[in-house]
XYZ file of C-alpha atoms in Angstrom:
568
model
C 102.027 50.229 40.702
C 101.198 53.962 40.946
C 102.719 56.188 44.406
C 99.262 57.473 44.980
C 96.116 55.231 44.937
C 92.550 55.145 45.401
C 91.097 52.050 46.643
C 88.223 50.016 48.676
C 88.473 47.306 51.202
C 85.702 45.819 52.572
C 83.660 49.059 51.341
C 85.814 51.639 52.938
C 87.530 54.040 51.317
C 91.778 54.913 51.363
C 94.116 56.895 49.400
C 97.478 55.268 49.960
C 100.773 57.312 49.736
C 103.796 55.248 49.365
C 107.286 56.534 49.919
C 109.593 57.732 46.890
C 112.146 54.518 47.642
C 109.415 51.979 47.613
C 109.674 50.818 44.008
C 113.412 50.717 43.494
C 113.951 49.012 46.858
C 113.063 45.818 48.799
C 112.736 47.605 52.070
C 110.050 47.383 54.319
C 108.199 50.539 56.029
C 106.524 51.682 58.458
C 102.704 52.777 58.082
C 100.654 55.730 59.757
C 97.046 55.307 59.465
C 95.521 58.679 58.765
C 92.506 60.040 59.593
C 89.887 62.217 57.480
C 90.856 60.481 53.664
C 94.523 61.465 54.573
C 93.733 65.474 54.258
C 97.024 66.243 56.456
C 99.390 64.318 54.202
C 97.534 65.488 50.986
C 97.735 68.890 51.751
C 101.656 68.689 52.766
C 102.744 66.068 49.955
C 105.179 68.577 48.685
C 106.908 69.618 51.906
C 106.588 65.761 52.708
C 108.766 65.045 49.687
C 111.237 67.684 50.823
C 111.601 65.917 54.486
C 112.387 62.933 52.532
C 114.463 63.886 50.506
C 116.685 65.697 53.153
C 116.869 63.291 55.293
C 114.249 65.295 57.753
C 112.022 62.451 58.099
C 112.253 58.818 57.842
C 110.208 56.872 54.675
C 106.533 56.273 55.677
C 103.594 54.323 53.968
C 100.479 56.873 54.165
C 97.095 55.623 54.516
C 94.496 57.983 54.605
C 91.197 56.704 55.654
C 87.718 57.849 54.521
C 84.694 58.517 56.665
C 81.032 59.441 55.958
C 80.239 60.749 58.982
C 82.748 62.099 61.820
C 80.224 62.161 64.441
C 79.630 59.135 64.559
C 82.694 56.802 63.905
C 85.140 59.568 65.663
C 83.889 59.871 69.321
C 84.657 57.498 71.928
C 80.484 57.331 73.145
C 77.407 58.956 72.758
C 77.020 62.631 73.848
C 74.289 65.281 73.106
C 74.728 67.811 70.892
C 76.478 70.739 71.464
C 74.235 72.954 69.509
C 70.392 72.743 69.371
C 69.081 71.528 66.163
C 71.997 70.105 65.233
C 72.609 65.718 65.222
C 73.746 64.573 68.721
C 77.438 62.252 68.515
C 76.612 58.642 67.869
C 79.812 57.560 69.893
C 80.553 54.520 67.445
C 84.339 55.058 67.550
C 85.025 51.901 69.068
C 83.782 49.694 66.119
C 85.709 51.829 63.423
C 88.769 51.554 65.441
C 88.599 47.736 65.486
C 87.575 47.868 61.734
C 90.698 49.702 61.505
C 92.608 47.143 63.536
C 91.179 43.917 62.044
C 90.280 44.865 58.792
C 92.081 47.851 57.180
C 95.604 47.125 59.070
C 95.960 43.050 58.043
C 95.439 43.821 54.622
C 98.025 46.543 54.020
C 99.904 44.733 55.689
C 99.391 41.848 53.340
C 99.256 44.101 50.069
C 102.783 46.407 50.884
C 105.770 45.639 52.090
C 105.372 46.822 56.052
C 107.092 46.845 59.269
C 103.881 45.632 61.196
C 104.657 45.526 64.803
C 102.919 48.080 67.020
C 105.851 49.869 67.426
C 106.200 50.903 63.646
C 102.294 51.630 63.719
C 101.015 55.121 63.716
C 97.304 56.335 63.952
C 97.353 60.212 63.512
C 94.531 62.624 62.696
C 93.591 66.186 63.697
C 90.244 67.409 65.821
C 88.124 64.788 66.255
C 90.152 62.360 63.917
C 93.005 63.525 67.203
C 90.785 62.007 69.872
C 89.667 59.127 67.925
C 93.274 58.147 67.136
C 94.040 58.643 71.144
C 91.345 56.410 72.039
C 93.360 54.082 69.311
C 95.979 54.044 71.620
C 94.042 52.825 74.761
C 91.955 50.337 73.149
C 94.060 48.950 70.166
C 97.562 49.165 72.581
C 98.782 46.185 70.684
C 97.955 47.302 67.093
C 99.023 50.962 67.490
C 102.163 51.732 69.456
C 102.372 55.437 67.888
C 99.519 57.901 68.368
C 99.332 61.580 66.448
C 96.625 63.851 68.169
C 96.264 67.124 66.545
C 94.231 69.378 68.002
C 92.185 66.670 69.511
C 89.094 67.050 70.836
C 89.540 66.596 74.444
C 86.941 69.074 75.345
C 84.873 66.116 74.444
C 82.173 65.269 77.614
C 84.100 62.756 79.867
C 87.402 62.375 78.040
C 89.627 64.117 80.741
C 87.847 61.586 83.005
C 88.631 58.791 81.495
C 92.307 60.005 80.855
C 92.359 60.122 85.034
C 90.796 56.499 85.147
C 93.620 55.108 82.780
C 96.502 56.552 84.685
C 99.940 56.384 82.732
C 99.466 55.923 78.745
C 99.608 52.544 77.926
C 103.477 50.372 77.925
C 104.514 50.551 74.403
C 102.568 53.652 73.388
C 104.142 57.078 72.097
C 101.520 60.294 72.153
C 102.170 62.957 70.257
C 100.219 65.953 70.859
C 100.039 69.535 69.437
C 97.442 71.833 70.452
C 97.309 76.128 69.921
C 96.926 78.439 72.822
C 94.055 80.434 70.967
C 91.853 77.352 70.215
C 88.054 77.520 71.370
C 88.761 80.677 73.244
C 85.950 82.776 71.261
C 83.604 79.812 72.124
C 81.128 79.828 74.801
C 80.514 75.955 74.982
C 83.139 73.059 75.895
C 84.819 73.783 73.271
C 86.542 76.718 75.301
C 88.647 73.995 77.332
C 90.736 72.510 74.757
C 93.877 74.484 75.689
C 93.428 74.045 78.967
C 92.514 70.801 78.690
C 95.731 69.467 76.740
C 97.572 70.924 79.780
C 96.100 68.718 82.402
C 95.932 65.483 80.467
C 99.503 66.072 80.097
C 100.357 66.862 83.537
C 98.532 63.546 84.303
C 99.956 61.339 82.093
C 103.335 63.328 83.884
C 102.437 62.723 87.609
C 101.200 59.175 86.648
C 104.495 57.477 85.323
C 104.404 57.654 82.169
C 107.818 57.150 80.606
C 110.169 59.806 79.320
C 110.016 58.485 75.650
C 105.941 58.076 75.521
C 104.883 62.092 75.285
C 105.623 64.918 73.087
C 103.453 67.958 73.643
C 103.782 71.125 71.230
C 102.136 74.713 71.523
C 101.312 76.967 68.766
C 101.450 80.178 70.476
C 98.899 81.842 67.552
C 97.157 78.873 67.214
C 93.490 78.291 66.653
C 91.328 75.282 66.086
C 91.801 75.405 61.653
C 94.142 73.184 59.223
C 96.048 75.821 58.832
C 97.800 75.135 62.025
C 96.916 71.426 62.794
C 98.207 70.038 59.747
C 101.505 71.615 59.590
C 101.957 69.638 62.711
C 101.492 66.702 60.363
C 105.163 66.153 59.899
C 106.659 66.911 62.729
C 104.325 64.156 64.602
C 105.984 61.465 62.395
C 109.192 62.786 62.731
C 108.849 62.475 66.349
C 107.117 59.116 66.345
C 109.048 57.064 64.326
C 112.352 58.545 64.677
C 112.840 60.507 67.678
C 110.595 58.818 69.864
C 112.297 55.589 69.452
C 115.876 56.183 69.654
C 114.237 57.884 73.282
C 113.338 54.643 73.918
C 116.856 53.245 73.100
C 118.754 55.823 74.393
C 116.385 55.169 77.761
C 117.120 51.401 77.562
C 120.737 51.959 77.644
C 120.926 54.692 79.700
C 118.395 54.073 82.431
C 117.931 50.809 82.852
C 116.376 50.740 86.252
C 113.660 52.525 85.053
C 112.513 50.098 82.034
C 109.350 47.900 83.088
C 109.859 44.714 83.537
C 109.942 42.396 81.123
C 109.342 38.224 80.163
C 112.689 36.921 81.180
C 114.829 36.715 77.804
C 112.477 39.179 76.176
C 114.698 41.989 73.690
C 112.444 45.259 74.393
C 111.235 47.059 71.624
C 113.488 49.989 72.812
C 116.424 47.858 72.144
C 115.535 46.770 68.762
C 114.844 50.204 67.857
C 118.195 51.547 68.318
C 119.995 52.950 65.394
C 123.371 54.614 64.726
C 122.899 57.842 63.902
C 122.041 59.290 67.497
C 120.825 62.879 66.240
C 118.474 64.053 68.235
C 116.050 61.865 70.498
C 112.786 62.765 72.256
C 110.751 65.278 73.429
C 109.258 62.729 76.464
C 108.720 62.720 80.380
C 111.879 62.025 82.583
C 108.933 60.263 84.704
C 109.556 56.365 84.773
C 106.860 53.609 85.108
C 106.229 51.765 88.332
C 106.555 47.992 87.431
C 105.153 44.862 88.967
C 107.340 42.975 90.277
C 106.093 39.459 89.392
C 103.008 37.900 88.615
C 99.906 39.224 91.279
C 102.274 41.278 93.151
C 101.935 44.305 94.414
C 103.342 47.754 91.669
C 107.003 47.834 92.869
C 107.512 51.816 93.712
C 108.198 53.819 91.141
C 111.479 55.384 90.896
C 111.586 59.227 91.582
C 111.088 62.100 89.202
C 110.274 65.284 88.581
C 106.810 66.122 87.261
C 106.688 68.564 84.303
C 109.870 67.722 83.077
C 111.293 66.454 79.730
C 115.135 64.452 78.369
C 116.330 64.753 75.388
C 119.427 63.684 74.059
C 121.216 66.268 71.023
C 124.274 65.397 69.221
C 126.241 68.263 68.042
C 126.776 68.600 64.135
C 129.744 69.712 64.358
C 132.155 67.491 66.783
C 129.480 64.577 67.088
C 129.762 65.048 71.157
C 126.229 63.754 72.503
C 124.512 66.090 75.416
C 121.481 65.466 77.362
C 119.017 68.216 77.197
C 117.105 68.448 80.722
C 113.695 70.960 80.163
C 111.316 71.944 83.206
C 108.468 72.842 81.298
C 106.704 76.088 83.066
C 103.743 75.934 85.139
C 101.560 78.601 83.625
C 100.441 79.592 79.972
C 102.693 81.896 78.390
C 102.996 85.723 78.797
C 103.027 87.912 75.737
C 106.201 87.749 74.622
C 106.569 84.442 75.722
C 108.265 82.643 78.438
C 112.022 84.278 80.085
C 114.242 81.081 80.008
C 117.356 80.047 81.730
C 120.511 77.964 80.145
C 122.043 76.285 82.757
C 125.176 74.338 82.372
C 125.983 70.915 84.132
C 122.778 70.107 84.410
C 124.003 66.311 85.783
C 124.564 67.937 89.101
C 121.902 70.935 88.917
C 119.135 70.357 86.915
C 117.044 68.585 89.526
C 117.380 71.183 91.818
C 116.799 73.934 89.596
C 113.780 72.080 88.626
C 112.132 71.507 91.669
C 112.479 75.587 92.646
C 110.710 76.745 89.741
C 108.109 74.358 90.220
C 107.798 75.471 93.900
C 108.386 79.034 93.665
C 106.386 79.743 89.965
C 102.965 78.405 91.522
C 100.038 80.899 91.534
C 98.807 83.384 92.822
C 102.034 84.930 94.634
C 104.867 83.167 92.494
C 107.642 84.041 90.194
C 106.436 83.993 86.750
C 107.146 80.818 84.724
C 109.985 80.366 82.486
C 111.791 77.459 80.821
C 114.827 76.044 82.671
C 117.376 74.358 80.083
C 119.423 72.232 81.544
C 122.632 71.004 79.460
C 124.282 67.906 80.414
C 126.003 64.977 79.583
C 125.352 61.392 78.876
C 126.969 60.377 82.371
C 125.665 59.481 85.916
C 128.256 61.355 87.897
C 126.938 64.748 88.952
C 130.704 66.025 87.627
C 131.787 64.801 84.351
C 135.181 66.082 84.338
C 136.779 64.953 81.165
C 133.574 66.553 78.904
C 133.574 69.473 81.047
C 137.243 70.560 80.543
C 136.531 70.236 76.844
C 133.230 72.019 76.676
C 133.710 74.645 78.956
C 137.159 75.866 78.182
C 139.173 77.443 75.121
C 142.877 75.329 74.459
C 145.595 75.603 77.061
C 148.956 73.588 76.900
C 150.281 72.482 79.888
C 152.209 75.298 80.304
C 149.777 77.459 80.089
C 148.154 75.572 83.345
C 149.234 74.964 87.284
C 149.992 71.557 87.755
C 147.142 68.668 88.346
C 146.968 66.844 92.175
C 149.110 63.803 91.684
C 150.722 64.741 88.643
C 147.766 64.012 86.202
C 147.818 65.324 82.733
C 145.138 67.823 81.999
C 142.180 66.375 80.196
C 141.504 67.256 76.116
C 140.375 71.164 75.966
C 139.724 73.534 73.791
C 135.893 72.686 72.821
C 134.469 76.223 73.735
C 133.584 77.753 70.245
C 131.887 74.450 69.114
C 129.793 73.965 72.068
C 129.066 77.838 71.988
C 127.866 77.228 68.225
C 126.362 74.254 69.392
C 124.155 76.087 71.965
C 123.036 79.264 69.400
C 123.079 76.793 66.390
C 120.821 73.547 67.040
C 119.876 73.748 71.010
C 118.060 77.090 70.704
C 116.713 76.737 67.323
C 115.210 73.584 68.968
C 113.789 74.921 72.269
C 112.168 77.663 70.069
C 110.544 75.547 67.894
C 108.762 73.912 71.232
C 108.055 76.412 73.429
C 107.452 80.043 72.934
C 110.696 82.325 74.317
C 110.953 85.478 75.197
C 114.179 86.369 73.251
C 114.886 89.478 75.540
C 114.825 87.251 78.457
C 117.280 84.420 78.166
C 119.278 83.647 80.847
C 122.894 81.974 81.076
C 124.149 79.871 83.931
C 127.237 78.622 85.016
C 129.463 77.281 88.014
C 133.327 76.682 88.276
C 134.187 76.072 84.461
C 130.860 76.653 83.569
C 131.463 79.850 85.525
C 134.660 80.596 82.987
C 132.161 79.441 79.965
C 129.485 82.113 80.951
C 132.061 84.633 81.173
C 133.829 83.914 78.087
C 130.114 84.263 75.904
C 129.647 87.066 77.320
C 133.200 88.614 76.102
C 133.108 87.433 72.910
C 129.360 86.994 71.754
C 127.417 88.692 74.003
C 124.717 89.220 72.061
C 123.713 85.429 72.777
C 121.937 85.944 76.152
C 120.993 89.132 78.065
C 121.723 87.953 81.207
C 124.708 85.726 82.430
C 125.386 84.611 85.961
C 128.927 83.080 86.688
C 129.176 81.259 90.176
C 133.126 80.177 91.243
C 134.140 80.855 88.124
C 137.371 79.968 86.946
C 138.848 82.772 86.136
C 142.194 81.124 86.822
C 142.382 78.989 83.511
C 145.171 80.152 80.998
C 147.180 82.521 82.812
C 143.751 84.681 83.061
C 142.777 84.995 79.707
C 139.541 86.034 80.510
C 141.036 89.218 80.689
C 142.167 89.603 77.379
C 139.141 88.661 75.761
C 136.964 91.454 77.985
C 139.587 93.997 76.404
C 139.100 92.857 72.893
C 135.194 92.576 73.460
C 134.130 95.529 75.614
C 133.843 97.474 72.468
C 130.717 95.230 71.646
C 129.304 95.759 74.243
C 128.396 99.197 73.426
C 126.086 98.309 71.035
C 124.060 96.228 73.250
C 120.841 97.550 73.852
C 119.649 97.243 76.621
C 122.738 96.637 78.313
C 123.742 93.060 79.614
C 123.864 91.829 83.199
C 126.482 90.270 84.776
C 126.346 88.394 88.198
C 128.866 87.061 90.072
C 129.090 84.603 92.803
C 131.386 83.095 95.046
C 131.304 80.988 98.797
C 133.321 83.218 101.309
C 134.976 79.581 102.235
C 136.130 79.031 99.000
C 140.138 78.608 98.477
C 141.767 82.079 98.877
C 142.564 82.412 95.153
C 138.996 82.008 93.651
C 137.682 84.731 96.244
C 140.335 87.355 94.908
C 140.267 86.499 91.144
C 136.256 87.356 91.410
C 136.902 90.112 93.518
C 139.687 91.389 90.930
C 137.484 90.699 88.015
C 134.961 92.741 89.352
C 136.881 95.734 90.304
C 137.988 95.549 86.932
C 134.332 95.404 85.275
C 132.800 97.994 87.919
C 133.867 100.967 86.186
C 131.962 100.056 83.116
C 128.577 100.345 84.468
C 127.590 102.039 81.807
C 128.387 99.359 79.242
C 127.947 96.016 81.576
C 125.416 96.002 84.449
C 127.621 94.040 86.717
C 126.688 92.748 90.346
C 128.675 90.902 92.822
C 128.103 88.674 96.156
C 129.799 86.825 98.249
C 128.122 84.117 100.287
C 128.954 83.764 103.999
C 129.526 80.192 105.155
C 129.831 78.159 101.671
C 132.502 76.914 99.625
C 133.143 75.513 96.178
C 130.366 73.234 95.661
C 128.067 73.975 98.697
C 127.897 77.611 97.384
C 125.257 76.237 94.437
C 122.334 75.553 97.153
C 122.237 79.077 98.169
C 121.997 80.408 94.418
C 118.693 79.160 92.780
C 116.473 81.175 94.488
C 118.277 84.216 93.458
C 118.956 83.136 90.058
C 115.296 82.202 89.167
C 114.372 85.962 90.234
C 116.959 86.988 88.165
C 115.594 84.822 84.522
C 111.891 86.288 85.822
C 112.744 89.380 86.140
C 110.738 91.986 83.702
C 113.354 93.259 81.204
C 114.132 97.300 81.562
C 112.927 99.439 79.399
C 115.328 101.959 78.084
């Protein structure tokens, strides 16, 4: 039996694509039904057999799927042509998607060895082979738990409306969607809104529940509405569908528990089954949980709350195998040229939400601050402080001598992680923001408070040339006999290079113990003189104290991330 074949069933023509393992092993795979004769996957089989063979992407079955005629087995219902003279859409998509369902599916399924459940089901295709496989997704629900949309038509006449109608995606379903910012722009038809209209249907989808692990959307900053750009997407949508999406949805199950839907009682979810031990790297989805019914012809329980326009993943570092969770606000507005300022900000278990919430507020139109990307870095805990990961993360080694004693005696917790979560941070959770969103490099932003005060400071005395701007609230300057010190000696030289020069702000709450107030007002005494190398600021905030300081600081911050960068 050949890799590649050519085949009819029931008069309808596939190429199939099986994966390189499939002969020498008595696995079983999952499939991805492929629109337009399978033109993304043969026109990436190369770079396919690289993800495979790197471990980039898990082992699919390919089925590409032929059609005669676009216009009328790819649109949802009948509409009138867009250009005069040309064939209005037939609208028959319905009937090819249950021909895909009922005919196509049960007999791969009975020919290969496949993992059939909905949940190892994709339907992916790009333009109107996108919207097609969307409208897979809301009619087929049970058939085809993972939907590609590439550059999907949803400039199509009464799509977004019927998006609205549907509320959240369907339980069970996982959208990918990637869509370029320059697509239809030159057009002076409908076909102008599909930028614009990817944004709202994801904001809906957002504001109406749908779960964290269901929605992936990607920008292509230069894109426009050609192969060229849709298909390279190709990949990355199974990628996220059949690997990152679902360890999401297990990482959600175990996690967040209160904010699965209900299920039968004794029922396993799919999330659960799905989980697997490696842990990489899961989704790009919506920290937005679904409302559940309660029982039977109840009233929808309420939903729990969340934070529209935001998205959880969870990143595991390569290099100690310590998990984080990766909160993003996703910005409000399209991007600027350049692309969007963005703001790391540490302990996100105790910040994030608030941070998120103020850039929502404050980057709205017409009078706002412009949008960026807030980044929030966290850890798999659900205590706003977790202490033990912090001390490790946060700090470079200190033995117990080098330290004041603990309250009560305690031993100090393990430390010492600071250049690995550093390289973590430059290494794999940049790389990874910048392959979503488009960032302004000149613009990036770090935050920290208390230890994550000392971390700021210590990246910005050893590697400065990691962010342009740092902001260290409370830090703790305190931790190894002041080492912090020592490091700004050895790494002030470097900072002559920097062009155009960092920023530095400090913080710190008037009420704060004695000791914090004078080691930031020592430190910046110290850095003051150096204007000229280190743009250094410095406030102190009547009334607040250690933690109640934070409050006060995210309006200021966020006009500090927007701010446009000097020009020399």
């Amino acid at each position: 039996m050949n890799r590649y074949q050519q085949l009819k069933v029931r008069g309808r023509e596939l190429v199939i694509c099986l994966p390189p393992s499939y002969h020498q092993s008595e696995r079983l795979y999952p499939v991805a039904y492929v629109q337009d004769q399978g033109e993304p996957f043969q026109d990436s089989l190369n770079y396919l057999e690289h993800c495979y063979a790197s471990g980039k992407l898990q082992e699919v079955i390919l089925v590409g799927i032929c059609t005669k005629d676009r216009n009328r087995e790819y649109t949802p219902w009948p509409m009138d042509a867009l250009v005069a003279g040309r064939p209005a859409f037939a609208g028959e998509g319905r009937a090819y998607v249950n021909e895909v369902a009922d005919v196509i599916k049960p007999w791969i399924d009975s020919t290969y060895r496949t993992l059939s459940g909905p949940e190892h089901t994709a339907i992916i295709g790009g333009s109107f082979g996108g919207l097609i496989s969307l409208f897979a997704g809301y009619w087929r629900p049970e058939i085809f738990g993972r939907i590609g949309m590439l550059s999907g038509s949803l400039w199509y006449e009464g799509v977004l409306d019927y998006i609205k109608e549907q509320g959240a995606l369907p339980s069970g379903v996982s959208l990918f969607m990637s869509v370029g910012r320059n697509e239809g722009i030159y057009k002076q038809n409908a076909q102008r809104s599909m930028f614009p209209n990817h944004l709202e249907a994801y904001r809906h989808w957002v504001e109406s529940g749908t779960n964290e692990h269901q929605l992936c959307l990607i920008v292509d900053p230069d894109g426009t509405h050609d192969p060229i750009f849709m298909y390279r997407k190709f990949t990355d949508a199974l990628q996220w569908l059949f690997t990152e999406a679902a360890e999401a949805a297990a990482s959600h199950a175990l996690t967040e528990p209160a904010t699965e839907p209900v299920t039968e009682p004794g029922a396993e979810s799919a999330a659960a089954r799905k989980l697997t031990a490696s842990g990489a790297i899961a989704p790009d989805g919506l920290a937005s949980p679904d409302a559940s019914v309660a029982e039977s012809g109840s009233p929808r329980a309420p939903a729990a709350f969340s934070i529209p326009g935001t998205v959880t993943w969870r990143l595991r570092s390569e290099l100690t195998g310590r998990a984080y969770r990766i909160c993003i606000a996703e910005p409000m507005g399209p991007p600027p040229e350049g692309g969007y300022p963005v703001l790391y900000s540490l302990d996100a278990n105790a910040t994030f939400g608030s941070l998120a919430e103020s850039i929502r507020m404050q980057s709205r139109t017409p009078r706002g601050i412009p949008p960026a990307v807030v980044v929030g870095i966290g850890f798999d805990s659900d205590s706003p402080i977790a202490s033990e990961e912090r001390f490790y993360n946060y700090t470079e080694y200190a033995d117990s001598r080098e330290l004041p004693a603990r309250p009560g005696g305690m031993e100090w917790p393990e430390t010492g992680g600071v250049a690995h979560f550093l390289e973590f941070i430059e290494t794999q959770l940049k790389p990874r923001i910048e392959e979503h969103y488009p960032i302004d490099r000149s613009r990036q932003s770090l935050f920290g408070h208390s230890l994550g005060g000392y971390f700021a400071l210590y990246t910005l005395f050893t590697r400065p040339e990691a962010f342009q701007r740092y902001v260290a609230a409370s830090p703790s300057i305190w931790w190894k006999h002041h080492a912090l010190y020592t490091h700004w000696e050895n790494g002030s030289a470097r900072l002559q290079e920097m062009q155009p020069l960092r920023e530095l702000h400090l913080y710190v709450g008037r009420e704060e113990k004695p000791s914090m107030v004078t080691d930031a007002r020592e430190l910046y005494a110290c850095l003051k003189p150096h204007y000229h190398l280190l743009k250094t600021t410095y406030r102190e905030i009547e009334g607040e104290g250690h933690v109640s300081v934070l409050p006060s600081l995210f309006s200021p911050l966020l006009r500090i991330v927007t701010a446009a960068p000097e020009t020399p």
